[in-house]
CSV table of C-alpha atoms and ligand atoms in Angstrom, one decimal:
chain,number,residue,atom,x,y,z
B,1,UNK,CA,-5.6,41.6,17.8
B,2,UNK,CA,-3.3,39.1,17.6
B,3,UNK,CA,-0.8,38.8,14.6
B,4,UNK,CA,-2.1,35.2,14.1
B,5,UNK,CA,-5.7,35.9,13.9
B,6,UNK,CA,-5.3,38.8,11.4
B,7,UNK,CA,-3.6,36.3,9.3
B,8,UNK,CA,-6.4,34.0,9.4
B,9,UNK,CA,-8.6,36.7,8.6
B,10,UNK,CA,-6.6,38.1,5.5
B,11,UNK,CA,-7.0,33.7,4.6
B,12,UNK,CA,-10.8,33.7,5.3
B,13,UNK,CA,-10.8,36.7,2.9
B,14,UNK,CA,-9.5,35.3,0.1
B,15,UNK,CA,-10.9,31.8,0.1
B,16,UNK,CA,-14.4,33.9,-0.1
B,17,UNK,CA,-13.3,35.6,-2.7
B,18,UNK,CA,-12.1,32.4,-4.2
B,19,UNK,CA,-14.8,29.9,-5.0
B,20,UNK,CA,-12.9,28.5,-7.7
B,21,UNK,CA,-9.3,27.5,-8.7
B,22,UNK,CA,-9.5,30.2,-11.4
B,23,UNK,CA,-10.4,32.7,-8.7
B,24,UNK,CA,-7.5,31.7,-6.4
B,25,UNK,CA,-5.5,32.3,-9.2
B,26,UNK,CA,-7.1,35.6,-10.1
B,27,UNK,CA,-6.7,36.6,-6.1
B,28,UNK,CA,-3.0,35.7,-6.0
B,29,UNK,CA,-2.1,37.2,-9.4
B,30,UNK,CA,-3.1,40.7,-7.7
B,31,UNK,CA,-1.7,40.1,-4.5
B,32,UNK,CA,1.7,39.7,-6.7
B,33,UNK,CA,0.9,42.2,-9.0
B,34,UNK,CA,1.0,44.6,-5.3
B,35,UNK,CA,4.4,43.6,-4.4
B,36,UNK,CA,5.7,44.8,-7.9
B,37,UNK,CA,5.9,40.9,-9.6
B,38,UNK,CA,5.2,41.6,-13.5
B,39,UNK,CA,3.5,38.9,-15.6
B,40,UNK,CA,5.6,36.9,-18.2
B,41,UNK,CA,3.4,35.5,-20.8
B,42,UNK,CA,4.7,31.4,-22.2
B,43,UNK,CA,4.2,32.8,-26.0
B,44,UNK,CA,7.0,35.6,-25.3
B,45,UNK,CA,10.6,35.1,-24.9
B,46,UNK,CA,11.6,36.5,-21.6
B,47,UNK,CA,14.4,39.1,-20.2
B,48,UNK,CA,14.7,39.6,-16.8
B,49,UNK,CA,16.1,42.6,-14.8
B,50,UNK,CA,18.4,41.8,-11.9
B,51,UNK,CA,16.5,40.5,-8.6
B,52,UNK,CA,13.3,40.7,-10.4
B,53,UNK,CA,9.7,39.3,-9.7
B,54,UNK,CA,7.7,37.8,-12.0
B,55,UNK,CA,5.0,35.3,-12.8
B,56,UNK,CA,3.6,32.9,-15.2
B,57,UNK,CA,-0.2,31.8,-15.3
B,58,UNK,CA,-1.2,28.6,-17.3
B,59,UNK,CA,-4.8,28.2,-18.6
B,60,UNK,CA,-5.8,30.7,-15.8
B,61,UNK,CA,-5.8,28.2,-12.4
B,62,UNK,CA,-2.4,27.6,-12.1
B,63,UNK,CA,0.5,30.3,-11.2
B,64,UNK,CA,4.1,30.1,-11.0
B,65,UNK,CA,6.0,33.2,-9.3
B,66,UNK,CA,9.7,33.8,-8.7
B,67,UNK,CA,12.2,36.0,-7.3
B,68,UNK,CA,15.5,36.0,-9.1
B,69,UNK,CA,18.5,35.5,-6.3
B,70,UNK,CA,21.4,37.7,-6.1
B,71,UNK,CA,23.7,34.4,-5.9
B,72,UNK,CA,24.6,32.2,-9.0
B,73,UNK,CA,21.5,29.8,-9.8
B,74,UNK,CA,23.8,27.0,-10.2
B,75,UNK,CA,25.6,27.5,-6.4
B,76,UNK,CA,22.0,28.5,-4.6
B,77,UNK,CA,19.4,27.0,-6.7
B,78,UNK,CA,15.8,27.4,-6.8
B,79,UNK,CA,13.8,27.2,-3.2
B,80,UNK,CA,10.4,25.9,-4.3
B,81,UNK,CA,7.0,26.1,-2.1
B,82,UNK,CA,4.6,23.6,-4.0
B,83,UNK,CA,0.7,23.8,-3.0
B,84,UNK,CA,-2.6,23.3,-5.3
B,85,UNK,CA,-5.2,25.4,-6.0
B,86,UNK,CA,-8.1,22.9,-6.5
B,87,UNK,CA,-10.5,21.6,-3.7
B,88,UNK,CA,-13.0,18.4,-4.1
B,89,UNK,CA,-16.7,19.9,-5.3
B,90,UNK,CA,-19.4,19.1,-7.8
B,91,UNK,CA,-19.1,20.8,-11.2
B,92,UNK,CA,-21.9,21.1,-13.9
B,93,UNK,CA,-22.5,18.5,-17.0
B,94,UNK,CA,-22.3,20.8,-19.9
B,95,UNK,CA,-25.8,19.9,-21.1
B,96,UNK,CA,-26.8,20.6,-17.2
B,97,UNK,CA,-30.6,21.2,-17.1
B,98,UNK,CA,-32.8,18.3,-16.0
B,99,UNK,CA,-36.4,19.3,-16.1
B,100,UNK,CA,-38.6,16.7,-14.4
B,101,UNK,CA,-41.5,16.8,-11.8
B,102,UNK,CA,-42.1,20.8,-12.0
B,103,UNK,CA,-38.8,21.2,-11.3
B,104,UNK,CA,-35.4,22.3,-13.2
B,105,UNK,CA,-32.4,20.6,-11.6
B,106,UNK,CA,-28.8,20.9,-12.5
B,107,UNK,CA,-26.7,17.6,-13.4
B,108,UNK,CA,-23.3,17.1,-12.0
B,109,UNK,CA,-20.2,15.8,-12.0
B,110,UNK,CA,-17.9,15.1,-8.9
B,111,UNK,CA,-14.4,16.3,-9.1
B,112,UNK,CA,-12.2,14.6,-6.8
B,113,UNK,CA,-12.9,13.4,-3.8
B,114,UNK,CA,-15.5,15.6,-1.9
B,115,UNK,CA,-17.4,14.2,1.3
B,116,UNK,CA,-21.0,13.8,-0.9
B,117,UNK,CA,-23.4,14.4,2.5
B,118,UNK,CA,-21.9,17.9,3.3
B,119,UNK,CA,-23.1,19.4,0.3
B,120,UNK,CA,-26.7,18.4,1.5
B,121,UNK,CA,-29.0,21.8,3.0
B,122,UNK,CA,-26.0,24.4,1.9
B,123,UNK,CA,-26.5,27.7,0.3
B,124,UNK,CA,-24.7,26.8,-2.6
B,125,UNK,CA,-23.8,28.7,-6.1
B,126,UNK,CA,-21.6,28.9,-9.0
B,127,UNK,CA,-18.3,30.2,-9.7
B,128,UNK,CA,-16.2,29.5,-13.0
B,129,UNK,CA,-14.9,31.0,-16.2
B,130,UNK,CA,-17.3,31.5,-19.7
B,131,UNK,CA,-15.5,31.9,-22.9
B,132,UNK,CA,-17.6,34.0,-25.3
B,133,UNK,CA,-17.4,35.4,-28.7
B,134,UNK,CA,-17.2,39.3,-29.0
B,135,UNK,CA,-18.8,41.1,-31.6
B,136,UNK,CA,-15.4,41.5,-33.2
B,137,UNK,CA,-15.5,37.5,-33.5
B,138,UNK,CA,-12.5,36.9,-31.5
B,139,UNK,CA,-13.2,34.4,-28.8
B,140,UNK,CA,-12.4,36.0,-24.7
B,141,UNK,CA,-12.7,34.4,-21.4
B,142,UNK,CA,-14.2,36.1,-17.9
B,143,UNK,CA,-14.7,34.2,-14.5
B,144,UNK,CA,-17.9,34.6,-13.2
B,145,UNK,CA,-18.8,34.1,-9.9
B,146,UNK,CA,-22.9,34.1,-8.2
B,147,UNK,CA,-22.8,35.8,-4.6
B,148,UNK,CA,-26.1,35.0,-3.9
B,149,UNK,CA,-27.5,30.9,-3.1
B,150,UNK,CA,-28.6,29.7,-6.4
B,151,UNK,CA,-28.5,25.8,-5.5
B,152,UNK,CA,-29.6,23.7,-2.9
B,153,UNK,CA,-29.3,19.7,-2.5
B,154,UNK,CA,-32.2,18.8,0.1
B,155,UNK,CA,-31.9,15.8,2.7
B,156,UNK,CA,-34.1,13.2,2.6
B,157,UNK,CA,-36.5,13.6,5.6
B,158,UNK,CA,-35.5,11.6,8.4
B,159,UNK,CA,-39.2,10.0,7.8
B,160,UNK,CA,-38.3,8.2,4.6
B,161,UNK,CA,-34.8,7.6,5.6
B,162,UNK,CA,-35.1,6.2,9.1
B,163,UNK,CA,-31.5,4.5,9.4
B,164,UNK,CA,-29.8,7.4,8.0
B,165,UNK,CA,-28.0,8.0,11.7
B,166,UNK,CA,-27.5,4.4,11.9
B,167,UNK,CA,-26.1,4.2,8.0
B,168,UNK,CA,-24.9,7.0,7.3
B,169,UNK,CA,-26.4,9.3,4.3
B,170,UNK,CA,-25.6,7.3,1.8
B,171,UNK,CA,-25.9,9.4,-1.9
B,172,UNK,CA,-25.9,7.6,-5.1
B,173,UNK,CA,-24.1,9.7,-7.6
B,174,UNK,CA,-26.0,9.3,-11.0
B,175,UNK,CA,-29.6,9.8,-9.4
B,176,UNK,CA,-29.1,11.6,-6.1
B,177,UNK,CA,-27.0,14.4,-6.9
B,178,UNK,CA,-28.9,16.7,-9.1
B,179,UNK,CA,-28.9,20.6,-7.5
B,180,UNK,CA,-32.6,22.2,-7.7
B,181,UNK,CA,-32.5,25.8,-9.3
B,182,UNK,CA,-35.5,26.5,-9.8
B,183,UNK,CA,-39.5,25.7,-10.6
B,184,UNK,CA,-39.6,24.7,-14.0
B,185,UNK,CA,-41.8,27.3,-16.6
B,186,UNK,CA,-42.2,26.5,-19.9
B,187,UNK,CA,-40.3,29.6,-20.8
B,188,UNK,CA,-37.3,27.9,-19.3
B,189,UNK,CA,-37.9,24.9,-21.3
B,190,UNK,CA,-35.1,25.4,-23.8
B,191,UNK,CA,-31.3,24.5,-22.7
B,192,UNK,CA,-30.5,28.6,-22.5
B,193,UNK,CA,-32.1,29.0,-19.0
B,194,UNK,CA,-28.3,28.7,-17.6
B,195,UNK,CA,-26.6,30.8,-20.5
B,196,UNK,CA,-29.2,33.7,-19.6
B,197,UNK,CA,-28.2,33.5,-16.0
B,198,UNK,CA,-24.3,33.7,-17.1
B,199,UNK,CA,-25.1,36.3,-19.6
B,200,UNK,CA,-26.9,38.3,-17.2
B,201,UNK,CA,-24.1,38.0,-14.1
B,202,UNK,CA,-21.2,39.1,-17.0
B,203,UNK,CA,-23.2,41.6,-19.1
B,204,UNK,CA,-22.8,39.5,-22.1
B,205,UNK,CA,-25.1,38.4,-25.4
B,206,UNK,CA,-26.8,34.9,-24.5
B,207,UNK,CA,-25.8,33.9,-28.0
B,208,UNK,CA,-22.5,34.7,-27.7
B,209,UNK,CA,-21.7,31.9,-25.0
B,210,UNK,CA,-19.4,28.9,-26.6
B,211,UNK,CA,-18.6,27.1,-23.8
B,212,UNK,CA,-18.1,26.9,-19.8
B,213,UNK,CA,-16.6,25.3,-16.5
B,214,UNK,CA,-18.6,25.5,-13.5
B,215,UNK,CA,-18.2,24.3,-10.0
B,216,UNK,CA,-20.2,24.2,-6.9
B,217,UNK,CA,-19.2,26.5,-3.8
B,218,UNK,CA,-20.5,27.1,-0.5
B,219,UNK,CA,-21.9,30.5,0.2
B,220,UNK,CA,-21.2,30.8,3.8
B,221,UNK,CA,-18.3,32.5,4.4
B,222,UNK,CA,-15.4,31.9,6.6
B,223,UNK,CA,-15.4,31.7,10.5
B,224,UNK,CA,-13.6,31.4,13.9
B,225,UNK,CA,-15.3,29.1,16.1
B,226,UNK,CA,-14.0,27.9,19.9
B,227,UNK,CA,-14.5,29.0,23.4
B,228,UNK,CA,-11.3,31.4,22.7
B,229,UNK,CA,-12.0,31.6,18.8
B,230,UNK,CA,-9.2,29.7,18.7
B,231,UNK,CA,-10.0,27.8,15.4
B,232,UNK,CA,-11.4,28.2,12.2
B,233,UNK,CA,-14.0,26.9,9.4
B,234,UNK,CA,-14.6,27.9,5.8
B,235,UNK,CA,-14.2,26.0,2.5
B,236,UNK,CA,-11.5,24.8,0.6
B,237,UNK,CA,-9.0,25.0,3.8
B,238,UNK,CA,-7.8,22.0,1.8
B,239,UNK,CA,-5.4,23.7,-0.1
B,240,UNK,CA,-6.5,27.4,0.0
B,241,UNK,CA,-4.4,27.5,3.3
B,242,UNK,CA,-1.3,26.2,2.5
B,243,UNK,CA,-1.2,28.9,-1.2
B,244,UNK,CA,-1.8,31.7,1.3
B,245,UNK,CA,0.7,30.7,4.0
B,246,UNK,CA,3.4,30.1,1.0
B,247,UNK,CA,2.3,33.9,-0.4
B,248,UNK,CA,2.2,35.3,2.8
B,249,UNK,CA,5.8,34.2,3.4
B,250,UNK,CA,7.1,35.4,0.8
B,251,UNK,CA,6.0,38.8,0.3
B,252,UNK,CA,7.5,40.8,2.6
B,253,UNK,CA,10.0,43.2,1.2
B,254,UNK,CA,12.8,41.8,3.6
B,255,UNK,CA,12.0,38.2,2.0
B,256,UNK,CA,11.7,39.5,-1.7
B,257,UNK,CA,15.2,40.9,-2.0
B,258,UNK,CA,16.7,37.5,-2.0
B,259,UNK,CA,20.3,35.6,-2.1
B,260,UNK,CA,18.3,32.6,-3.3
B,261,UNK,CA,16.3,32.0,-6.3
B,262,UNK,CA,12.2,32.0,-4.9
B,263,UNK,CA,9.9,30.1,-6.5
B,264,UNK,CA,6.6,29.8,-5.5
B,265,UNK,CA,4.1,26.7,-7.9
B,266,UNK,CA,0.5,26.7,-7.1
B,267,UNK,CA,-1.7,23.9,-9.1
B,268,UNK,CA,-4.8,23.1,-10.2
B,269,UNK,CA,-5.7,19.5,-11.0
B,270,UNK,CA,-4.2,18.1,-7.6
B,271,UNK,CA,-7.7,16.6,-6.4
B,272,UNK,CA,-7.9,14.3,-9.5
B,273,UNK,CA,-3.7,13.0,-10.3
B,274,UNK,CA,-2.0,16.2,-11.4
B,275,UNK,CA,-2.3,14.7,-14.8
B,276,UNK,CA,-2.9,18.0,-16.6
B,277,UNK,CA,-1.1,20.5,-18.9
B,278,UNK,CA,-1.2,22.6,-15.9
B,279,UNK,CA,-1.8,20.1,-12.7
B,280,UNK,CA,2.4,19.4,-11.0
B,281,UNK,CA,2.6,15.7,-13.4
B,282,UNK,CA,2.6,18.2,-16.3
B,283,UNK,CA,5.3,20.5,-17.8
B,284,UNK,CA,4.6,23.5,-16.1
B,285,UNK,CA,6.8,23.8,-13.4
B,286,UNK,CA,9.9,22.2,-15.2
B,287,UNK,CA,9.2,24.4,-18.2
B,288,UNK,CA,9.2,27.6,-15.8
B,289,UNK,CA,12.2,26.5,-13.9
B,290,UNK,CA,14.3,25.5,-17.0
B,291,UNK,CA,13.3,29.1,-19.0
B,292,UNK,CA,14.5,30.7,-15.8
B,293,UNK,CA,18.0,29.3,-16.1
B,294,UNK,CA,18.1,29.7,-20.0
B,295,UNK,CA,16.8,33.3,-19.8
B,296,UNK,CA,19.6,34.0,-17.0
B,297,UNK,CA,22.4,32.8,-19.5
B,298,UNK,CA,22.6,29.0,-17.3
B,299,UNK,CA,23.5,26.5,-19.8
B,300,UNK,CA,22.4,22.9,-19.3
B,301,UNK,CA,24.8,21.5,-17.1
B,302,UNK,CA,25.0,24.8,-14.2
B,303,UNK,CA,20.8,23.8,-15.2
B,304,UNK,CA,21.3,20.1,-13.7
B,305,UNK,CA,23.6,22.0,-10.9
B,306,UNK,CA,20.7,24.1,-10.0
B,307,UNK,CA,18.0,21.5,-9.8
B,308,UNK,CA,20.6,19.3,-7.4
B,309,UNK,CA,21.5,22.4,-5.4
B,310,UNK,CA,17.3,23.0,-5.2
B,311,UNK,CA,14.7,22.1,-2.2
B,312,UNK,CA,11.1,22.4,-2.5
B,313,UNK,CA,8.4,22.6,0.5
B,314,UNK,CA,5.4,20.8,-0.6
B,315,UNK,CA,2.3,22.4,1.2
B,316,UNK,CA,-0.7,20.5,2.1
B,317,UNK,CA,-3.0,20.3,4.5
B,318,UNK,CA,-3.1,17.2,7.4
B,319,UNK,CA,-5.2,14.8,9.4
B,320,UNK,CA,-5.9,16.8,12.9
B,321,UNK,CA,-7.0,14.0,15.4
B,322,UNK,CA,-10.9,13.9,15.9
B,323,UNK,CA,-10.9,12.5,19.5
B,324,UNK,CA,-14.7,11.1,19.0
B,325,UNK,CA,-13.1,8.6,15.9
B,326,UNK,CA,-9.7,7.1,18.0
B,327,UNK,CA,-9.5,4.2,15.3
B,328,UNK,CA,-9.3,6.0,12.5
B,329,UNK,CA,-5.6,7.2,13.7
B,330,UNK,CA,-2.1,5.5,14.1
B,331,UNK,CA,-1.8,6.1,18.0
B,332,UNK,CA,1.4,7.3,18.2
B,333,UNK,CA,1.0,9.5,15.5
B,334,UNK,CA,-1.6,12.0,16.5
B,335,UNK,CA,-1.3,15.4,15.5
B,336,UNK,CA,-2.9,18.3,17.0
B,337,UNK,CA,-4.5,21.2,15.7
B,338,UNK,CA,-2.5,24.4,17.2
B,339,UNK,CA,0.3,22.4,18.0
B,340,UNK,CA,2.5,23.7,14.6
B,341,UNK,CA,2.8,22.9,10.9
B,342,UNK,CA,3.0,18.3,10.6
B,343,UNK,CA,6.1,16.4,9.0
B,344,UNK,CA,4.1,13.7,6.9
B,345,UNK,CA,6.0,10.2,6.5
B,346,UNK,CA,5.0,7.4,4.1
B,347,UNK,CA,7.2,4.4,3.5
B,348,UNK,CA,5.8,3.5,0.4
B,349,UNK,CA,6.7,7.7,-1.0
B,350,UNK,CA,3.0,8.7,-1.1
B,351,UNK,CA,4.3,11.3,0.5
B,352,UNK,CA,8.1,13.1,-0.5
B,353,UNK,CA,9.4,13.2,2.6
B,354,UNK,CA,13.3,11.5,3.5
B,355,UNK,CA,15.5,11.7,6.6
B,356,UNK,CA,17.1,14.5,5.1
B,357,UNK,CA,14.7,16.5,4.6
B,358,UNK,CA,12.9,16.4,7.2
B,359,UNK,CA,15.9,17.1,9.2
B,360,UNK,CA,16.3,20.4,7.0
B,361,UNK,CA,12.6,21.7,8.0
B,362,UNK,CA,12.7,20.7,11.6
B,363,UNK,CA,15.8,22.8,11.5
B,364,UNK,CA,13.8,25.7,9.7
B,365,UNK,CA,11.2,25.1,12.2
B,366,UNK,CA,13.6,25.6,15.3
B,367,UNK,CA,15.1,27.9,13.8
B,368,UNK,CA,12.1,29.9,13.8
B,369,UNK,CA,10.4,28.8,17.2
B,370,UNK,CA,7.7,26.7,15.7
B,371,UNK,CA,6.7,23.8,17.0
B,372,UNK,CA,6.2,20.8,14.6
B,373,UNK,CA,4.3,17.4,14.5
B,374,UNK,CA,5.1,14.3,12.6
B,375,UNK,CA,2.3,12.4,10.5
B,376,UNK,CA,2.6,8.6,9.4
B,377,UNK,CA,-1.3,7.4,8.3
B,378,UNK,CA,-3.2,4.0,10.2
B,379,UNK,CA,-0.9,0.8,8.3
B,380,UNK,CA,-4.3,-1.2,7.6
B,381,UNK,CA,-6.0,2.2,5.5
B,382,UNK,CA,-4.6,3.8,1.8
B,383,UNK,CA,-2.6,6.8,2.2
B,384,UNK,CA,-3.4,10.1,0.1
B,385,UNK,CA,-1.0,11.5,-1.7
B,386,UNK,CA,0.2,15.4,-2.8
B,387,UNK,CA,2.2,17.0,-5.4
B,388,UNK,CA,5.5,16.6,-3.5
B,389,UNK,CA,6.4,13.2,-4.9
B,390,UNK,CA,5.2,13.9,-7.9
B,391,UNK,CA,6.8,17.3,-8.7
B,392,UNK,CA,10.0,15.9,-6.9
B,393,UNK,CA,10.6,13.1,-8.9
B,394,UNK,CA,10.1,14.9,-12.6
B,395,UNK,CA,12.8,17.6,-11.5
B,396,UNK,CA,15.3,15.4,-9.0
B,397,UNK,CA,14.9,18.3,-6.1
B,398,UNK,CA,15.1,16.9,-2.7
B,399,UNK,CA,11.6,17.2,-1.1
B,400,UNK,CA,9.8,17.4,1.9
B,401,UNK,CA,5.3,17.1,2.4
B,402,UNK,CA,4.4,19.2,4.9
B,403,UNK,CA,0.8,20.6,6.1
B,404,UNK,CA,-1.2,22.1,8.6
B,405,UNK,CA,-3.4,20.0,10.7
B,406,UNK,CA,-7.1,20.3,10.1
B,407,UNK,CA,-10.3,18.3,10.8
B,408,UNK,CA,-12.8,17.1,7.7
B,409,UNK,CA,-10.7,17.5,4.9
B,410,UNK,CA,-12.7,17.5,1.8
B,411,UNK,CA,-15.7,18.3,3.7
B,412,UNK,CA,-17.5,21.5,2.0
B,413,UNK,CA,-17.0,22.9,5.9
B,414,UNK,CA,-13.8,22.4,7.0
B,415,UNK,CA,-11.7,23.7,10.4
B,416,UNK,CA,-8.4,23.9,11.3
B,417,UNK,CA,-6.2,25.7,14.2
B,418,UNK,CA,-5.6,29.9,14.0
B,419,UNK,CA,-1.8,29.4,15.4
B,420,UNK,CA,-1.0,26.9,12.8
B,421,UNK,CA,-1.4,29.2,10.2
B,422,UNK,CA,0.8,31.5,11.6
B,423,UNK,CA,3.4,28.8,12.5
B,424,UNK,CA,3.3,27.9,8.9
B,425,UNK,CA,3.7,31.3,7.0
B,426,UNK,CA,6.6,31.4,9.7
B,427,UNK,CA,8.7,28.9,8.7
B,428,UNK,CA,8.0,28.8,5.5
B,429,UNK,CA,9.2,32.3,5.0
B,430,UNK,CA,12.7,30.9,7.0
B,431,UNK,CA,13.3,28.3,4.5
B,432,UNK,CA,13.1,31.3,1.8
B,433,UNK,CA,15.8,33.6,4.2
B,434,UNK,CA,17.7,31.2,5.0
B,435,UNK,CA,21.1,31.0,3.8
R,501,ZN,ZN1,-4.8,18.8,-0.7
């Protein structure tokens, strides 16, 4: 088997174990954990040993880790690989039940910018955390996550929605939305029925449930597809891919004994604005990166030295072409799925990207024998943006957006190319070596 395709594999794996940002977080935390990184909690004041490995989780869905360099931090800096841990989905109103027509429904709430008709005739369930109170009184917190379809969101037939392949399915989000769970019994009538289910998956007192956050995820799990299985499909490609391409990349032991400072940051709250205590507009990753230099003995000014001295790769996925939708691309700016990891451009700084550094990664790309694409978006249509312009401007570090091309992003389904991901954890593991 190809190196490539077991890399994909090891990604399918852990996006199916990861229906939820708190999940991913959960995943990588052990993958770290592995390769010897110890946890530093924000409430303790930190020591570090020489060419340690740590990490720092905030409100449990997003992780910062870091290697400490053998060099000075204020002549190397800190080489940063930037990615999210969030993906668009539907999460559940807190008073969620909606009994109605012999039915119990649950009521949701979209969270970012999900593609509303490919949540229609999934196997869908629930993933999330509960906080609880414990007999001793003191108040704990456990993910929870339901293997088996609980949810479904039925199409209209075609019969009573006869221009729906003309149209488009079309859902409106206050009445159309609502997930069916069950029949609804009177015993079910009071608002408990979805604390018992919780209670029951975490072997926990209904009473003792305070409060939750719950998302939506698709059961099906991760595939290859193609006449050579050369691509592949799951959920949450959209940014699962890019966090395991940036962990894969750096823990190897011949990466992890470094020169340069590591750093890997991995948000939640990309999806909606990053404007979070723990999304990349908050203090997170400044706070990490500036108790890093303090804890090392770096006053303020080698601090500044550092940051100007710093790069970060900013890791998100891309817009593959779709050949069957030629106007919704810039024409000369087509990028291909298994044709290497996509440069993305933005005059107006949507995206981070400058001649500089761009010139840096194509470097790290040659350097490495990996092709690369460059992405600008159609002039007449609104650019998305990342966490690279954001992260980039709050710490002065030259930046570069990168991303892997994929098709459907923000689809529940989405598919991108099995070399890419390879090409990616390559040269993103060259911008750590290098000198
Ligand atoms: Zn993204």
């Amino acid at each position: 088997m190809s190196t490539a395709r077991q890399q994909v594999e090891a990604l399918l794996d852990f996006i199916d174990k990861s229906p939820s940002a708190f999940h991913a977080v959960k995943n990588i935390k052990k993958k770290l954990i592995l390769f010897g990184f110890k946890e530093l909690k924000e409430t303790d004041k930190w020591c570090f040993k020489p060419a340690g490995r740590y990490f720092v989780v905030r409100d449990d869905s997003s992780i910062i880790f870091f290697v400490l360099g053998s060099k000075p931090l204020a002549e190397t800096g800190y080489r940063i690989l930037g990615a999210h841990t969030d993906s668009p989905s539907l999460k559940i109103k807190p008073n969620a039940l909606i009994h109605s027509d012999g039915l119990l429904r649950l009521g949701v709430e979209i969270y970012g910018g999900p593609i509303l008709a490919t949540f229609t005739d999934r196997d869908l369930s629930l993933a999330g955390r509960v906080s609880y109170k414990k007999v001793d009184g003191s108040i704990t917190s456990q993910l929870v996550k339901f293997d088996q379809a609980l949810l479904r969101l039925p199409n209209l037939a075609i019969h009573m929605n006869r221009m729906v392949n003309e149209e488009g399915l079309k859902l409106d989000k206050q009445n159309e939305l609502a997930l069916i769970l069950s029949e609804s019994v009177a015993e079910q009538l009071s608002s408990k029925s979805l604390d018992k289910l919780l209670a029951t998956a975490l072997h926990i007192e209904v009473d003792s449930i305070l409060a939750w956050e719950l998302n939506v995820y698709d059961t099906q799990k991760g595939s290859f597809w193609g006449d050579r299985q050369q691509f592949y499909a799951d959920s949450q490609l959209d940014n699962l891919a890019s966090c395991h391409a940036g962990l894969q990349a750096m823990l190897n032991e011949a990466t992890l004994v470094a020169d340069n400072t590591l750093v890997g940051a991995f948000f939640d709250h990309e999806e909606i604005g990053s404007e979070s205590t723990k999304g990349a507009n908050g203090c997170f990753l400044p706070d990490v990166l500036q108790r890093i230099a303090f804890a090392l003995e770096v006053d303020k000014e080698d601090y500044r030295r550092a940051l100007a001295q710093s790069f970060m790769i900013s890791a998100d996925m891309a817009h593959a072409y779709q050949p069957n939708f030629p106007l919704a691309y810039e024409p000369e700016h087509k990028v291909t799925v298994n044709k290497g990891p996509v440069i993305k451009v933005n005059a107006n700084h949507r995206y981070s990207t400058e001649s500089i550094s761009a010139a840096k990664f194509i470097h790290w790309c040659e350097e490495s024998e990996v092709p690369y694409q460059t992405y600008s978006h159609r002039t007449d249509i609104p650019c998305g943006s990342t966490i690279g312009p954001i992260s980039s401007a709050k710490l002065g570090i030259r930046s570069i957006d990168v991303g892997n091309p994929m098709w459907a992003m923000h689809s529940i389904r989405e598919s991108a190319g099995v070399e890419d991901h390879h090409y990616m954890i390559k040269v993103i593991n060259t911008f750590f070596s290098a000198e």
